[in-house]
Structures are given as C-alpha cells and as structure tokens.
Amino acid sequence: MTVPTIPLNSGHDIPQLGYGVFLVKPEETERLVGEALEIGYRHIDTAARYYNEEGVGRAIAASGIPRDELFITTKLANDDQGYQTALDAARASLDKLQLDYVDLYLVHWPAPARGMYVESWRACEHLLAEGLARSIGVSNFMPEHLQRLFDEGSVVPAVNQLELHPLHQQPQAVSYSRDHGIQIEAWGPIGQGKYDLAGLEPVADAASRLGATPAQVVLAWHLARERIVFPKSTRRQRMEENFAALDVRLTESELAAIDALESGRRLGNDPMVFSD
Ligand code: NAD
C-alpha cells in the first residue's frame, strides 16, 4: 500500500499516515515501532514528553531503512520552552533518537501562562536554518497564538497538530491554519478510544456498507479531508487495520455526514490554558 504524501510549506513532503507513540511505554517502544516499520509505516510521531524517544531511535537504527525514507517528528516539552532551553532540548531529542535531523520539530503546546512560545518558535527557526529540523511546526495553537508567530516570527509553521476527531473538529483553528498554508495534523484521530465510534450512526453505516471497521472509516474520513494522522495502537492487528484504512474510500455524502458530527467535545487539555 502506498502512503500518500502532503506537501509542506517547507518544500518537504509528509506521509499522510503514520504511527503515534503517545502512552507507549518506553520499554515497549522499540518493539512496537519496529512492528510499525515492518507493516509499512514510515512516519513516526513522538515527543520529548512521551519519554520514549530512545526506543524510537533504537527501532530506527535496527530497521536498516534508509533515513530518507523515514519521516520522524518530535516535540518541544512545555518546561523546555524558551530560546536556549529549546535549542538544548532539541539537541537532546536528536541524541535520544540517534538522528542528525528530525523531519519535523513541533512546539508541543502554546502554554500561554509561560509566555515563551514566541521565543521557542525563534529557536525552531534556528533549528531549521541549521538543518537540525527539515520542517518546523506547532501543536495545539489557536488562531491568537498563530497570529503572534506571524507578527513576531519569520517562518510560517508547516503544520498545526490539533486534537481532531468526529466529535471535536476545531473548525476555526483548522480554517485559520489552512488559510495561512499550514497543514493540519489530527491527534486523537479515533477519539483516543474514549468514545464508541460504532455508536456514531454515519460511521457505523459506512462501516457496514464497506465491510470496514469503525476506526478505518474514521481514519479514511481524515485522509479524504486531507489531514495527516498517526493513530496509536499497541496491538499489531490494529496497527495493520489502521494502515489498511488507506484503501477505504467514503462517498462525499458519507464524509459530510461525519463532518456533521462536530459537537465541540474536547477529550484532552484546553490549549487556551494548559501550560504544565
Ligand atoms: P488515538 O485516537 O490514536 O487513539 C488511540 C487508542 O485508540 C488506542 O489506545 C486504542 O485504545 C484505540 N485504538 C487504536 N486502534 C484501534 C482500532 N483499530 N480499533 C479500535 N480501537 C483502536 O489517540 P492518541 O494516541 O492520543 O493520538 C494519536 C497520536 O497523536 C499519539 O500517539 C501522539 O503521537 C499524538 N498526540 C499528540 C498530542 C499533542 O498534544 N500534540 C496529544 C495526544 C496525542
């Protein structure tokens, strides 16, 4: 199965489907990322705060896959925000990942109470200029946070990684980002297992028409809506099932019915306040 790519404003392409490792235990990460690479995933999404970058690095090293066939993202932790602290943190992440560069480096949260996301962004711009990150972006940035980067920074983020699933689609943050050429990555794409996808009628209907699983239908919806996704599972069968969502095609009316499920139900932290 070929994974489609999406062009970023940095000039690089990102594979639209990847494997995320939030809450993957450090001691299981090397094995699970190794399995993901065997299945065909080439895009891995980690973060300093997942405490599993070493395992990701070991799996990459053991895989023998050429570096230019992989797309590796990591993120700056909130308590490393600042200019020099961010540069130091990025270098520490690269060491743990055993890499010379990451494909994408993200500011994990705006963390507004810390008041340092603009300085952190300038550090990201420096990492980009030095070649330590091929693309730079943000996560959980609302329009007012992006606006400050546009006003005070010099590089437009390549992506905004947002909580995004059928019940929480963040239409304003998405359209504001897209209007500025920023691609959307959906975190928690299948609702983090916190609600029953099969209980959503349009998802269940499409799943039964296609002989697909509810998770595959929701992932196919993201892909059709040109979002980047990296669902997480620690079970190989589900990792394969999620990868096979690439072959699931929904009709425009099925897509629209899932769009209409938007209800503002956030599952994670509120980006307007979360600063831990
Ligand atoms: P997700 O929506 O990918 O859900 C993962 C959960 O869904 C699994 O733990 C499992 O319970 C269930 N699941 C997985 N595959 C399934 C299947 N085929 N059928 C049924 N259930 C299935 O949630 P996530 O892991 O939080 O998000 C994906 C990735 O996004 C993370 O691993 C991480 O890389 C990233 N993320 C980023 C942020 C951020 O603030 N930037 C926050 C959370 C996650």
PDB file of C-alpha atoms and ligand atoms in Angstrom:
ATOM      1  CA  MET A   1       0.000   0.000   0.000  1.00  0.00           C
ATOM      2  CA  THR A   2       1.379   3.385  -0.951  1.00  0.00           C
ATOM      3  CA  VAL A   3       1.001   6.099   1.636  1.00  0.00           C
ATOM      4  CA  PRO A   4       0.026   9.401   0.013  1.00  0.00           C
ATOM      5  CA  THR A   5       2.089  12.453   0.896  1.00  0.00           C
ATOM      6  CA  ILE A   6       1.108  16.052   1.540  1.00  0.00           C
ATOM      7  CA  PRO A   7       3.396  18.931   0.534  1.00  0.00           C
ATOM      8  CA  LEU A   8       4.509  21.214   3.350  1.00  0.00           C
ATOM      9  CA  ASN A   9       5.353  24.917   3.003  1.00  0.00           C
ATOM     10  CA  SER A  10       8.977  23.975   3.813  1.00  0.00           C
ATOM     11  CA  GLY A  11       9.288  22.226   0.444  1.00  0.00           C
ATOM     12  CA  HIS A  12       9.254  18.759   2.025  1.00  0.00           C
ATOM     13  CA  ASP A  13       6.508  16.133   1.787  1.00  0.00           C
ATOM     14  CA  ILE A  14       4.940  14.360   4.752  1.00  0.00           C
ATOM     15  CA  PRO A  15       3.417  10.852   4.611  1.00  0.00           C
ATOM     16  CA  GLN A  16      -0.259  11.318   5.401  1.00  0.00           C
ATOM     17  CA  LEU A  17      -0.479   8.235   7.620  1.00  0.00           C
ATOM     18  CA  GLY A  18       1.952   7.485  10.420  1.00  0.00           C
ATOM     19  CA  TYR A  19       2.224   5.781  13.793  1.00  0.00           C
ATOM     20  CA  GLY A  20       1.965   7.785  17.032  1.00  0.00           C
ATOM     21  CA  VAL A  21       3.568   6.679  20.278  1.00  0.00           C
ATOM     22  CA  PHE A  22       1.812   8.720  22.989  1.00  0.00           C
ATOM     23  CA  LEU A  23       1.463   6.469  26.077  1.00  0.00           C
ATOM     24  CA  VAL A  24       3.608   3.748  24.534  1.00  0.00           C
ATOM     25  CA  LYS A  25       5.774   2.523  27.394  1.00  0.00           C
ATOM     26  CA  PRO A  26       9.499   3.231  26.991  1.00  0.00           C
ATOM     27  CA  GLU A  27      10.331  -0.453  27.353  1.00  0.00           C
ATOM     28  CA  GLU A  28       7.866  -1.441  24.612  1.00  0.00           C
ATOM     29  CA  THR A  29       8.631   1.343  22.171  1.00  0.00           C
ATOM     30  CA  GLU A  30      11.492  -0.258  20.249  1.00  0.00           C
ATOM     31  CA  ARG A  31       9.464  -3.421  19.593  1.00  0.00           C
ATOM     32  CA  LEU A  32       6.257  -1.588  18.645  1.00  0.00           C
ATOM     33  CA  VAL A  33       7.936   0.949  16.375  1.00  0.00           C
ATOM     34  CA  GLY A  34       9.831  -1.972  14.802  1.00  0.00           C
ATOM     35  CA  GLU A  35       6.484  -3.682  14.125  1.00  0.00           C
ATOM     36  CA  ALA A  36       5.044  -0.468  12.673  1.00  0.00           C
ATOM     37  CA  LEU A  37       8.014  -0.216  10.296  1.00  0.00           C
ATOM     38  CA  GLU A  38       7.522  -3.869   9.277  1.00  0.00           C
ATOM     39  CA  ILE A  39       3.868  -3.163   8.490  1.00  0.00           C
ATOM     40  CA  GLY A  40       4.892  -0.280   6.250  1.00  0.00           C
ATOM     41  CA  TYR A  41       4.577   2.840   8.397  1.00  0.00           C
ATOM     42  CA  ARG A  42       7.386   5.288   7.624  1.00  0.00           C
ATOM     43  CA  HIS A  43       6.200   8.276   9.654  1.00  0.00           C
ATOM     44  CA  ILE A  44       6.581   8.186  13.440  1.00  0.00           C
ATOM     45  CA  ASP A  45       5.194  10.845  15.794  1.00  0.00           C
ATOM     46  CA  THR A  46       6.848  11.088  19.214  1.00  0.00           C
ATOM     47  CA  ALA A  47       7.596  13.867  21.736  1.00  0.00           C
ATOM     48  CA  ALA A  48      10.114  14.578  24.463  1.00  0.00           C
ATOM     49  CA  ARG A  49       7.263  14.245  26.950  1.00  0.00           C
ATOM     50  CA  TYR A  50       6.382  10.730  25.808  1.00  0.00           C
ATOM     51  CA  TYR A  51       9.726   9.637  27.327  1.00  0.00           C
ATOM     52  CA  ASN A  52      10.175   7.084  24.564  1.00  0.00           C
ATOM     53  CA  GLU A  53      12.428   8.816  22.029  1.00  0.00           C
ATOM     54  CA  GLU A  54      15.278   6.373  22.841  1.00  0.00           C
ATOM     55  CA  GLY A  55      13.080   3.425  21.871  1.00  0.00           C
ATOM     56  CA  VAL A  56      12.072   5.135  18.638  1.00  0.00           C
ATOM     57  CA  GLY A  57      15.760   5.743  17.902  1.00  0.00           C
ATOM     58  CA  ARG A  58      16.708   2.127  18.574  1.00  0.00           C
ATOM     59  CA  ALA A  59      13.921   0.847  16.316  1.00  0.00           C
ATOM     60  CA  ILE A  60      15.002   3.167  13.500  1.00  0.00           C
ATOM     61  CA  ALA A  61      18.635   2.108  13.854  1.00  0.00           C
ATOM     62  CA  ALA A  62      17.720  -1.591  13.910  1.00  0.00           C
ATOM     63  CA  SER A  63      15.397  -1.329  10.908  1.00  0.00           C
ATOM     64  CA  GLY A  64      18.081  -0.611   8.332  1.00  0.00           C
ATOM     65  CA  ILE A  65      15.573   1.586   6.480  1.00  0.00           C
ATOM     66  CA  PRO A  66      17.364   4.440   4.686  1.00  0.00           C
ATOM     67  CA  ARG A  67      16.982   7.692   6.599  1.00  0.00           C
ATOM     68  CA  ASP A  68      15.443   9.498   3.644  1.00  0.00           C
ATOM     69  CA  GLU A  69      12.563   7.016   3.554  1.00  0.00           C
ATOM     70  CA  LEU A  70      11.542   7.890   7.116  1.00  0.00           C
ATOM     71  CA  PHE A  71       9.664  10.888   8.480  1.00  0.00           C
ATOM     72  CA  ILE A  72      10.312  11.469  12.175  1.00  0.00           C
ATOM     73  CA  THR A  73       8.557  14.082  14.308  1.00  0.00           C
ATOM     74  CA  THR A  74       9.321  15.062  17.871  1.00  0.00           C
ATOM     75  CA  LYS A  75       8.135  17.941  20.041  1.00  0.00           C
ATOM     76  CA  LEU A  76       9.448  20.517  22.485  1.00  0.00           C
ATOM     77  CA  ALA A  77       8.166  19.966  26.030  1.00  0.00           C
ATOM     78  CA  ASN A  78       6.461  22.879  27.754  1.00  0.00           C
ATOM     79  CA  ASP A  79       9.024  23.095  30.522  1.00  0.00           C
ATOM     80  CA  ASP A  80      11.818  23.420  27.946  1.00  0.00           C
ATOM     81  CA  GLN A  81      10.222  26.464  26.343  1.00  0.00           C
ATOM     82  CA  GLY A  82      12.490  29.478  25.872  1.00  0.00           C
ATOM     83  CA  TYR A  83      15.223  30.148  23.304  1.00  0.00           C
ATOM     84  CA  GLN A  84      18.349  28.434  24.607  1.00  0.00           C
ATOM     85  CA  THR A  85      16.412  25.809  26.558  1.00  0.00           C
ATOM     86  CA  ALA A  86      14.574  24.846  23.371  1.00  0.00           C
ATOM     87  CA  LEU A  87      17.802  24.535  21.398  1.00  0.00           C
ATOM     88  CA  ASP A  88      19.280  22.341  24.146  1.00  0.00           C
ATOM     89  CA  ALA A  89      16.113  20.235  24.305  1.00  0.00           C
ATOM     90  CA  ALA A  90      16.060  19.685  20.540  1.00  0.00           C
ATOM     91  CA  ARG A  91      19.682  18.531  20.593  1.00  0.00           C
ATOM     92  CA  ALA A  92      18.884  16.173  23.492  1.00  0.00           C
ATOM     93  CA  SER A  93      15.976  14.743  21.480  1.00  0.00           C
ATOM     94  CA  LEU A  94      18.227  14.207  18.454  1.00  0.00           C
ATOM     95  CA  ASP A  95      20.718  12.342  20.658  1.00  0.00           C
ATOM     96  CA  LYS A  96      17.986  10.098  22.014  1.00  0.00           C
ATOM     97  CA  LEU A  97      16.643   9.455  18.524  1.00  0.00           C
ATOM     98  CA  GLN A  98      20.219   8.827  17.243  1.00  0.00           C
ATOM     99  CA  LEU A  99      19.481  11.209  14.371  1.00  0.00           C
ATOM    100  CA  ASP A 100      21.285  14.118  12.735  1.00  0.00           C
ATOM    101  CA  TYR A 101      17.987  15.827  11.965  1.00  0.00           C
ATOM    102  CA  VAL A 102      14.270  15.392  12.543  1.00  0.00           C
ATOM    103  CA  ASP A 103      11.835  15.778   9.699  1.00  0.00           C
ATOM    104  CA  LEU A 104       9.515  17.873  11.824  1.00  0.00           C
ATOM    105  CA  TYR A 105      10.024  19.633  15.146  1.00  0.00           C
ATOM    106  CA  LEU A 106       6.951  20.979  16.912  1.00  0.00           C
ATOM    107  CA  VAL A 107       6.255  23.322  19.789  1.00  0.00           C
ATOM    108  CA  HIS A 108       4.019  20.886  21.688  1.00  0.00           C
ATOM    109  CA  TRP A 109       1.659  23.435  23.294  1.00  0.00           C
ATOM    110  CA  PRO A 110       1.455  27.238  23.322  1.00  0.00           C
ATOM    111  CA  ALA A 111       1.475  27.023  27.156  1.00  0.00           C
ATOM    112  CA  PRO A 112       0.282  30.643  27.371  1.00  0.00           C
ATOM    113  CA  ALA A 113       0.916  31.022  31.110  1.00  0.00           C
ATOM    114  CA  ARG A 114       4.637  30.512  30.459  1.00  0.00           C
ATOM    115  CA  GLY A 115       4.650  33.357  27.926  1.00  0.00           C
ATOM    116  CA  MET A 116       7.508  31.829  25.938  1.00  0.00           C
ATOM    117  CA  TYR A 117       6.108  30.335  22.778  1.00  0.00           C
ATOM    118  CA  VAL A 118       7.421  33.133  20.548  1.00  0.00           C
ATOM    119  CA  GLU A 119      10.972  32.668  21.857  1.00  0.00           C
ATOM    120  CA  SER A 120      10.572  28.921  21.470  1.00  0.00           C
ATOM    121  CA  TRP A 121       9.455  29.474  17.897  1.00  0.00           C
ATOM    122  CA  ARG A 122      12.564  31.559  17.186  1.00  0.00           C
ATOM    123  CA  ALA A 123      14.605  28.605  18.431  1.00  0.00           C
ATOM    124  CA  CYS A 124      12.722  26.375  15.985  1.00  0.00           C
ATOM    125  CA  GLU A 125      13.579  28.811  13.192  1.00  0.00           C
ATOM    126  CA  HIS A 126      17.231  28.462  14.201  1.00  0.00           C
ATOM    127  CA  LEU A 127      16.975  24.641  14.134  1.00  0.00           C
ATOM    128  CA  LEU A 128      15.514  24.904  10.632  1.00  0.00           C
ATOM    129  CA  ALA A 129      18.305  27.185   9.447  1.00  0.00           C
ATOM    130  CA  GLU A 130      20.928  24.834  10.915  1.00  0.00           C
ATOM    131  CA  GLY A 131      19.371  21.790   9.234  1.00  0.00           C
ATOM    132  CA  LEU A 132      18.585  20.074  12.530  1.00  0.00           C
ATOM    133  CA  ALA A 133      14.896  20.109  11.582  1.00  0.00           C
ATOM    134  CA  ARG A 134      13.742  19.863   7.956  1.00  0.00           C
ATOM    135  CA  SER A 135      10.375  21.407   8.803  1.00  0.00           C
ATOM    136  CA  ILE A 136       9.060  23.133  11.917  1.00  0.00           C
ATOM    137  CA  GLY A 137       5.546  23.484  13.203  1.00  0.00           C
ATOM    138  CA  VAL A 138       3.276  23.843  16.183  1.00  0.00           C
ATOM    139  CA  SER A 139       0.707  21.834  18.061  1.00  0.00           C
ATOM    140  CA  ASN A 140      -2.444  22.936  19.840  1.00  0.00           C
ATOM    141  CA  PHE A 141      -2.034  26.520  18.596  1.00  0.00           C
ATOM    142  CA  MET A 142      -5.257  28.511  18.407  1.00  0.00           C
ATOM    143  CA  PRO A 143      -5.605  31.456  15.984  1.00  0.00           C
ATOM    144  CA  GLU A 144      -4.415  34.044  18.506  1.00  0.00           C
ATOM    145  CA  HIS A 145      -1.243  32.039  19.168  1.00  0.00           C
ATOM    146  CA  LEU A 146      -0.580  31.649  15.447  1.00  0.00           C
ATOM    147  CA  GLN A 147      -1.189  35.340  14.925  1.00  0.00           C
ATOM    148  CA  ARG A 148       1.681  36.189  17.271  1.00  0.00           C
ATOM    149  CA  LEU A 149       4.030  33.903  15.355  1.00  0.00           C
ATOM    150  CA  PHE A 150       3.020  35.587  12.097  1.00  0.00           C
ATOM    151  CA  ASP A 151       3.622  39.027  13.649  1.00  0.00           C
ATOM    152  CA  GLU A 152       6.828  38.287  15.531  1.00  0.00           C
ATOM    153  CA  GLY A 153       8.425  35.321  13.763  1.00  0.00           C
ATOM    154  CA  SER A 154       9.819  34.903  10.283  1.00  0.00           C
ATOM    155  CA  VAL A 155       8.782  31.335   9.319  1.00  0.00           C
ATOM    156  CA  VAL A 156       5.167  30.208   8.942  1.00  0.00           C
ATOM    157  CA  PRO A 157       4.654  26.845  10.702  1.00  0.00           C
ATOM    158  CA  ALA A 158       4.444  23.883   8.323  1.00  0.00           C
ATOM    159  CA  VAL A 159       1.779  22.120  10.391  1.00  0.00           C
ATOM    160  CA  ASN A 160      -0.573  22.652  13.299  1.00  0.00           C
ATOM    161  CA  GLN A 161      -1.171  19.379  15.161  1.00  0.00           C
ATOM    162  CA  LEU A 162      -4.617  19.618  16.755  1.00  0.00           C
ATOM    163  CA  GLU A 163      -6.962  17.368  18.696  1.00  0.00           C
ATOM    164  CA  LEU A 164      -9.319  16.404  15.888  1.00  0.00           C
ATOM    165  CA  HIS A 165     -11.865  13.562  15.669  1.00  0.00           C
ATOM    166  CA  PRO A 166     -15.552  13.313  14.700  1.00  0.00           C
ATOM    167  CA  LEU A 167     -16.841  14.980  17.882  1.00  0.00           C
ATOM    168  CA  HIS A 168     -14.181  17.725  18.013  1.00  0.00           C
ATOM    169  CA  GLN A 169     -13.179  19.150  14.659  1.00  0.00           C
ATOM    170  CA  GLN A 170     -11.934  22.632  15.633  1.00  0.00           C
ATOM    171  CA  PRO A 171     -13.305  24.345  12.511  1.00  0.00           C
ATOM    172  CA  GLN A 172     -11.939  27.806  13.378  1.00  0.00           C
ATOM    173  CA  ALA A 173      -8.392  26.698  14.187  1.00  0.00           C
ATOM    174  CA  VAL A 174      -8.382  24.481  11.085  1.00  0.00           C
ATOM    175  CA  SER A 175      -9.572  27.135   8.649  1.00  0.00           C
ATOM    176  CA  TYR A 176      -7.316  29.808  10.144  1.00  0.00           C
ATOM    177  CA  SER A 177      -4.309  27.461   9.804  1.00  0.00           C
ATOM    178  CA  ARG A 178      -5.186  26.395   6.272  1.00  0.00           C
ATOM    179  CA  ASP A 179      -5.751  29.990   5.184  1.00  0.00           C
ATOM    180  CA  HIS A 180      -2.073  30.584   6.031  1.00  0.00           C
ATOM    181  CA  GLY A 181      -0.789  27.487   4.230  1.00  0.00           C
ATOM    182  CA  ILE A 182      -0.398  25.405   7.402  1.00  0.00           C
ATOM    183  CA  GLN A 183      -1.268  21.701   7.054  1.00  0.00           C
ATOM    184  CA  ILE A 184      -3.420  20.014   9.677  1.00  0.00           C
ATOM    185  CA  GLU A 185      -2.323  17.002  11.690  1.00  0.00           C
ATOM    186  CA  ALA A 186      -5.078  15.320  13.703  1.00  0.00           C
ATOM    187  CA  TRP A 187      -4.130  13.988  17.111  1.00  0.00           C
ATOM    188  CA  GLY A 188      -6.501  11.616  18.880  1.00  0.00           C
ATOM    189  CA  PRO A 189      -7.856  10.882  15.390  1.00  0.00           C
ATOM    190  CA  ILE A 190     -10.021   7.969  16.531  1.00  0.00           C
ATOM    191  CA  GLY A 191     -11.042   9.614  19.782  1.00  0.00           C
ATOM    192  CA  GLN A 192      -8.282   8.010  21.879  1.00  0.00           C
ATOM    193  CA  GLY A 193     -10.583   5.031  22.482  1.00  0.00           C
ATOM    194  CA  LYS A 194     -12.607   7.317  24.797  1.00  0.00           C
ATOM    195  CA  TYR A 195     -15.904   7.035  22.930  1.00  0.00           C
ATOM    196  CA  ASP A 196     -17.533   4.316  20.892  1.00  0.00           C
ATOM    197  CA  LEU A 197     -17.047   5.053  17.193  1.00  0.00           C
ATOM    198  CA  ALA A 198     -19.545   2.320  16.290  1.00  0.00           C
ATOM    199  CA  GLY A 199     -22.149   4.279  18.235  1.00  0.00           C
ATOM    200  CA  LEU A 200     -21.904   7.121  15.680  1.00  0.00           C
ATOM    201  CA  GLU A 201     -24.527   6.352  13.054  1.00  0.00           C
ATOM    202  CA  PRO A 202     -22.737   7.666   9.937  1.00  0.00           C
ATOM    203  CA  VAL A 203     -19.592   5.793  10.969  1.00  0.00           C
ATOM    204  CA  ALA A 204     -21.499   2.552  11.602  1.00  0.00           C
ATOM    205  CA  ASP A 205     -23.419   2.888   8.310  1.00  0.00           C
ATOM    206  CA  ALA A 206     -20.286   3.427   6.233  1.00  0.00           C
ATOM    207  CA  ALA A 207     -18.504   0.601   8.066  1.00  0.00           C
ATOM    208  CA  SER A 208     -21.275  -1.855   7.230  1.00  0.00           C
ATOM    209  CA  ARG A 209     -21.511  -0.717   3.589  1.00  0.00           C
ATOM    210  CA  LEU A 210     -17.765  -1.139   3.102  1.00  0.00           C
ATOM    211  CA  GLY A 211     -17.078  -4.129   5.356  1.00  0.00           C
ATOM    212  CA  ALA A 212     -14.587  -1.878   7.152  1.00  0.00           C
ATOM    213  CA  THR A 213     -14.122  -1.262  10.875  1.00  0.00           C
ATOM    214  CA  PRO A 214     -15.316   1.980  12.523  1.00  0.00           C
ATOM    215  CA  ALA A 215     -11.698   3.006  13.154  1.00  0.00           C
ATOM    216  CA  GLN A 216     -10.909   2.533   9.457  1.00  0.00           C
ATOM    217  CA  VAL A 217     -13.908   4.635   8.455  1.00  0.00           C
ATOM    218  CA  VAL A 218     -12.837   7.493  10.712  1.00  0.00           C
ATOM    219  CA  LEU A 219      -9.232   7.322   9.501  1.00  0.00           C
ATOM    220  CA  ALA A 220     -10.449   7.264   5.872  1.00  0.00           C
ATOM    221  CA  TRP A 221     -12.523  10.379   6.657  1.00  0.00           C
ATOM    222  CA  HIS A 222      -9.412  12.200   7.925  1.00  0.00           C
ATOM    223  CA  LEU A 223      -7.399  11.142   4.872  1.00  0.00           C
ATOM    224  CA  ALA A 224     -10.147  12.256   2.476  1.00  0.00           C
ATOM    225  CA  ARG A 225     -10.293  15.597   4.282  1.00  0.00           C
ATOM    226  CA  GLU A 226      -6.528  15.992   3.665  1.00  0.00           C
ATOM    227  CA  ARG A 227      -5.454  15.728   7.268  1.00  0.00           C
ATOM    228  CA  ILE A 228      -2.334  13.945   8.462  1.00  0.00           C
ATOM    229  CA  VAL A 229      -2.962  11.154  11.012  1.00  0.00           C
ATOM    230  CA  PHE A 230      -0.848   8.812  13.160  1.00  0.00           C
ATOM    231  CA  PRO A 231      -3.196   6.591  15.148  1.00  0.00           C
ATOM    232  CA  LYS A 232      -1.677   4.734  18.058  1.00  0.00           C
ATOM    233  CA  SER A 233      -2.189   1.111  18.968  1.00  0.00           C
ATOM    234  CA  THR A 234      -0.054  -1.336  20.890  1.00  0.00           C
ATOM    235  CA  ARG A 235      -1.722  -4.302  19.131  1.00  0.00           C
ATOM    236  CA  ARG A 236      -0.230  -5.442  15.861  1.00  0.00           C
ATOM    237  CA  GLN A 237      -3.592  -6.427  14.402  1.00  0.00           C
ATOM    238  CA  ARG A 238      -4.954  -2.926  14.984  1.00  0.00           C
ATOM    239  CA  MET A 239      -1.774  -1.336  13.647  1.00  0.00           C
ATOM    240  CA  GLU A 240      -2.360  -3.342  10.450  1.00  0.00           C
ATOM    241  CA  GLU A 241      -6.063  -2.475  10.443  1.00  0.00           C
ATOM    242  CA  ASN A 242      -5.278   1.242  10.802  1.00  0.00           C
ATOM    243  CA  PHE A 243      -2.716   1.063   7.996  1.00  0.00           C
ATOM    244  CA  ALA A 244      -5.276  -0.637   5.740  1.00  0.00           C
ATOM    245  CA  ALA A 245      -7.572   2.389   6.135  1.00  0.00           C
ATOM    246  CA  LEU A 246      -5.583   3.722   3.165  1.00  0.00           C
ATOM    247  CA  ASP A 247      -7.752   1.508   0.957  1.00  0.00           C
ATOM    248  CA  VAL A 248     -11.098   2.649   2.397  1.00  0.00           C
ATOM    249  CA  ARG A 249     -12.987   5.173   0.245  1.00  0.00           C
ATOM    250  CA  LEU A 250     -16.037   7.025   1.547  1.00  0.00           C
ATOM    251  CA  THR A 251     -18.593   8.814  -0.601  1.00  0.00           C
ATOM    252  CA  GLU A 252     -18.956  12.592  -0.364  1.00  0.00           C
ATOM    253  CA  SER A 253     -22.266  12.146   1.471  1.00  0.00           C
ATOM    254  CA  GLU A 254     -20.654   9.764   3.977  1.00  0.00           C
ATOM    255  CA  LEU A 255     -17.858  12.293   4.533  1.00  0.00           C
ATOM    256  CA  ALA A 256     -20.366  15.101   5.002  1.00  0.00           C
ATOM    257  CA  ALA A 257     -22.365  13.030   7.499  1.00  0.00           C
ATOM    258  CA  ILE A 258     -19.223  12.530   9.617  1.00  0.00           C
ATOM    259  CA  ASP A 259     -18.373  16.257   9.303  1.00  0.00           C
ATOM    260  CA  ALA A 260     -21.840  16.926  10.747  1.00  0.00           C
ATOM    261  CA  LEU A 261     -20.983  15.037  13.960  1.00  0.00           C
ATOM    262  CA  GLU A 262     -18.937  18.023  15.188  1.00  0.00           C
ATOM    263  CA  SER A 263     -20.034  18.838  18.718  1.00  0.00           C
ATOM    264  CA  GLY A 264     -17.043  20.528  20.331  1.00  0.00           C
ATOM    265  CA  ARG A 265     -16.330  17.575  22.625  1.00  0.00           C
ATOM    266  CA  ARG A 266     -12.709  18.059  23.622  1.00  0.00           C
ATOM    267  CA  LEU A 267     -11.013  14.994  25.136  1.00  0.00           C
ATOM    268  CA  GLY A 268      -7.648  16.486  26.056  1.00  0.00           C
ATOM    269  CA  ASN A 269      -6.300  19.659  27.613  1.00  0.00           C
ATOM    270  CA  ASP A 270      -7.574  23.140  26.723  1.00  0.00           C
ATOM    271  CA  PRO A 271      -4.842  24.867  24.667  1.00  0.00           C
ATOM    272  CA  MET A 272      -6.009  28.279  25.885  1.00  0.00           C
ATOM    273  CA  VAL A 273      -4.918  27.446  29.431  1.00  0.00           C
ATOM    274  CA  PHE A 274      -2.847  24.243  29.564  1.00  0.00           C
ATOM    275  CA  SER A 275       0.704  25.203  30.476  1.00  0.00           C
ATOM    276  CA  ASP A 276       2.067  22.338  32.636  1.00  0.00           C
TER     277      ASP A 276
HETATM  278  P1  NAD B   1      -5.863   7.780  19.004  1.00  0.00           P
HETATM  279  O1  NAD B   1      -7.103   8.493  18.563  1.00  0.00           O
HETATM  280  O2  NAD B   1      -4.865   7.360  18.011  1.00  0.00           O
HETATM  281  O3  NAD B   1      -6.406   6.551  19.841  1.00  0.00           O
HETATM  282  C1  NAD B   1      -5.571   5.528  20.326  1.00  0.00           C
HETATM  283  C2  NAD B   1      -6.430   4.500  21.039  1.00  0.00           C
HETATM  284  O4  NAD B   1      -7.476   4.063  20.176  1.00  0.00           O
HETATM  285  C3  NAD B   1      -5.652   3.251  21.390  1.00  0.00           C
HETATM  286  O5  NAD B   1      -5.036   3.398  22.642  1.00  0.00           O
HETATM  287  C4  NAD B   1      -6.744   2.195  21.414  1.00  0.00           C
HETATM  288  O6  NAD B   1      -7.441   2.241  22.630  1.00  0.00           O
HETATM  289  C5  NAD B   1      -7.685   2.677  20.333  1.00  0.00           C
HETATM  290  N1  NAD B   1      -7.467   2.039  19.003  1.00  0.00           N
HETATM  291  C6  NAD B   1      -6.373   2.122  18.209  1.00  0.00           C
HETATM  292  N2  NAD B   1      -6.586   1.468  17.059  1.00  0.00           N
HETATM  293  C7  NAD B   1      -7.836   0.963  17.114  1.00  0.00           C
HETATM  294  C8  NAD B   1      -8.626   0.193  16.221  1.00  0.00           C
HETATM  295  N3  NAD B   1      -8.178  -0.168  15.026  1.00  0.00           N
HETATM  296  N4  NAD B   1      -9.868  -0.144  16.619  1.00  0.00           N
HETATM  297  C9  NAD B   1     -10.355   0.245  17.814  1.00  0.00           C
HETATM  298  N5  NAD B   1      -9.657   0.985  18.698  1.00  0.00           N
HETATM  299  C10 NAD B   1      -8.399   1.335  18.349  1.00  0.00           C
HETATM  300  O7  NAD B   1      -5.203   8.679  20.165  1.00  0.00           O
HETATM  301  P2  NAD B   1      -3.759   9.213  20.514  1.00  0.00           P
HETATM  302  O8  NAD B   1      -2.788   8.109  20.653  1.00  0.00           O
HETATM  303  O9  NAD B   1      -3.917  10.117  21.653  1.00  0.00           O
HETATM  304  O10 NAD B   1      -3.380  10.084  19.227  1.00  0.00           O
HETATM  305  C11 NAD B   1      -2.546   9.621  18.167  1.00  0.00           C
HETATM  306  C12 NAD B   1      -1.185  10.246  18.255  1.00  0.00           C
HETATM  307  O11 NAD B   1      -1.304  11.671  18.257  1.00  0.00           O
HETATM  308  C13 NAD B   1      -0.434   9.960  19.564  1.00  0.00           C
HETATM  309  O12 NAD B   1       0.066   8.660  19.657  1.00  0.00           O
HETATM  310  C14 NAD B   1       0.592  11.046  19.534  1.00  0.00           C
HETATM  311  O13 NAD B   1       1.630  10.716  18.627  1.00  0.00           O
HETATM  312  C15 NAD B   1      -0.227  12.220  19.023  1.00  0.00           C
HETATM  313  N6  NAD B   1      -0.785  13.058  20.110  1.00  0.00           N
HETATM  314  C16 NAD B   1      -0.401  14.367  20.161  1.00  0.00           C
HETATM  315  C17 NAD B   1      -0.881  15.196  21.149  1.00  0.00           C
HETATM  316  C18 NAD B   1      -0.479  16.643  21.169  1.00  0.00           C
HETATM  317  O14 NAD B   1      -0.775  17.353  22.144  1.00  0.00           O
HETATM  318  N7  NAD B   1       0.193  17.116  20.145  1.00  0.00           N
HETATM  319  C19 NAD B   1      -1.762  14.704  22.126  1.00  0.00           C
HETATM  320  C20 NAD B   1      -2.145  13.362  22.061  1.00  0.00           C
HETATM  321  C21 NAD B   1      -1.656  12.566  21.036  1.00  0.00           C
END
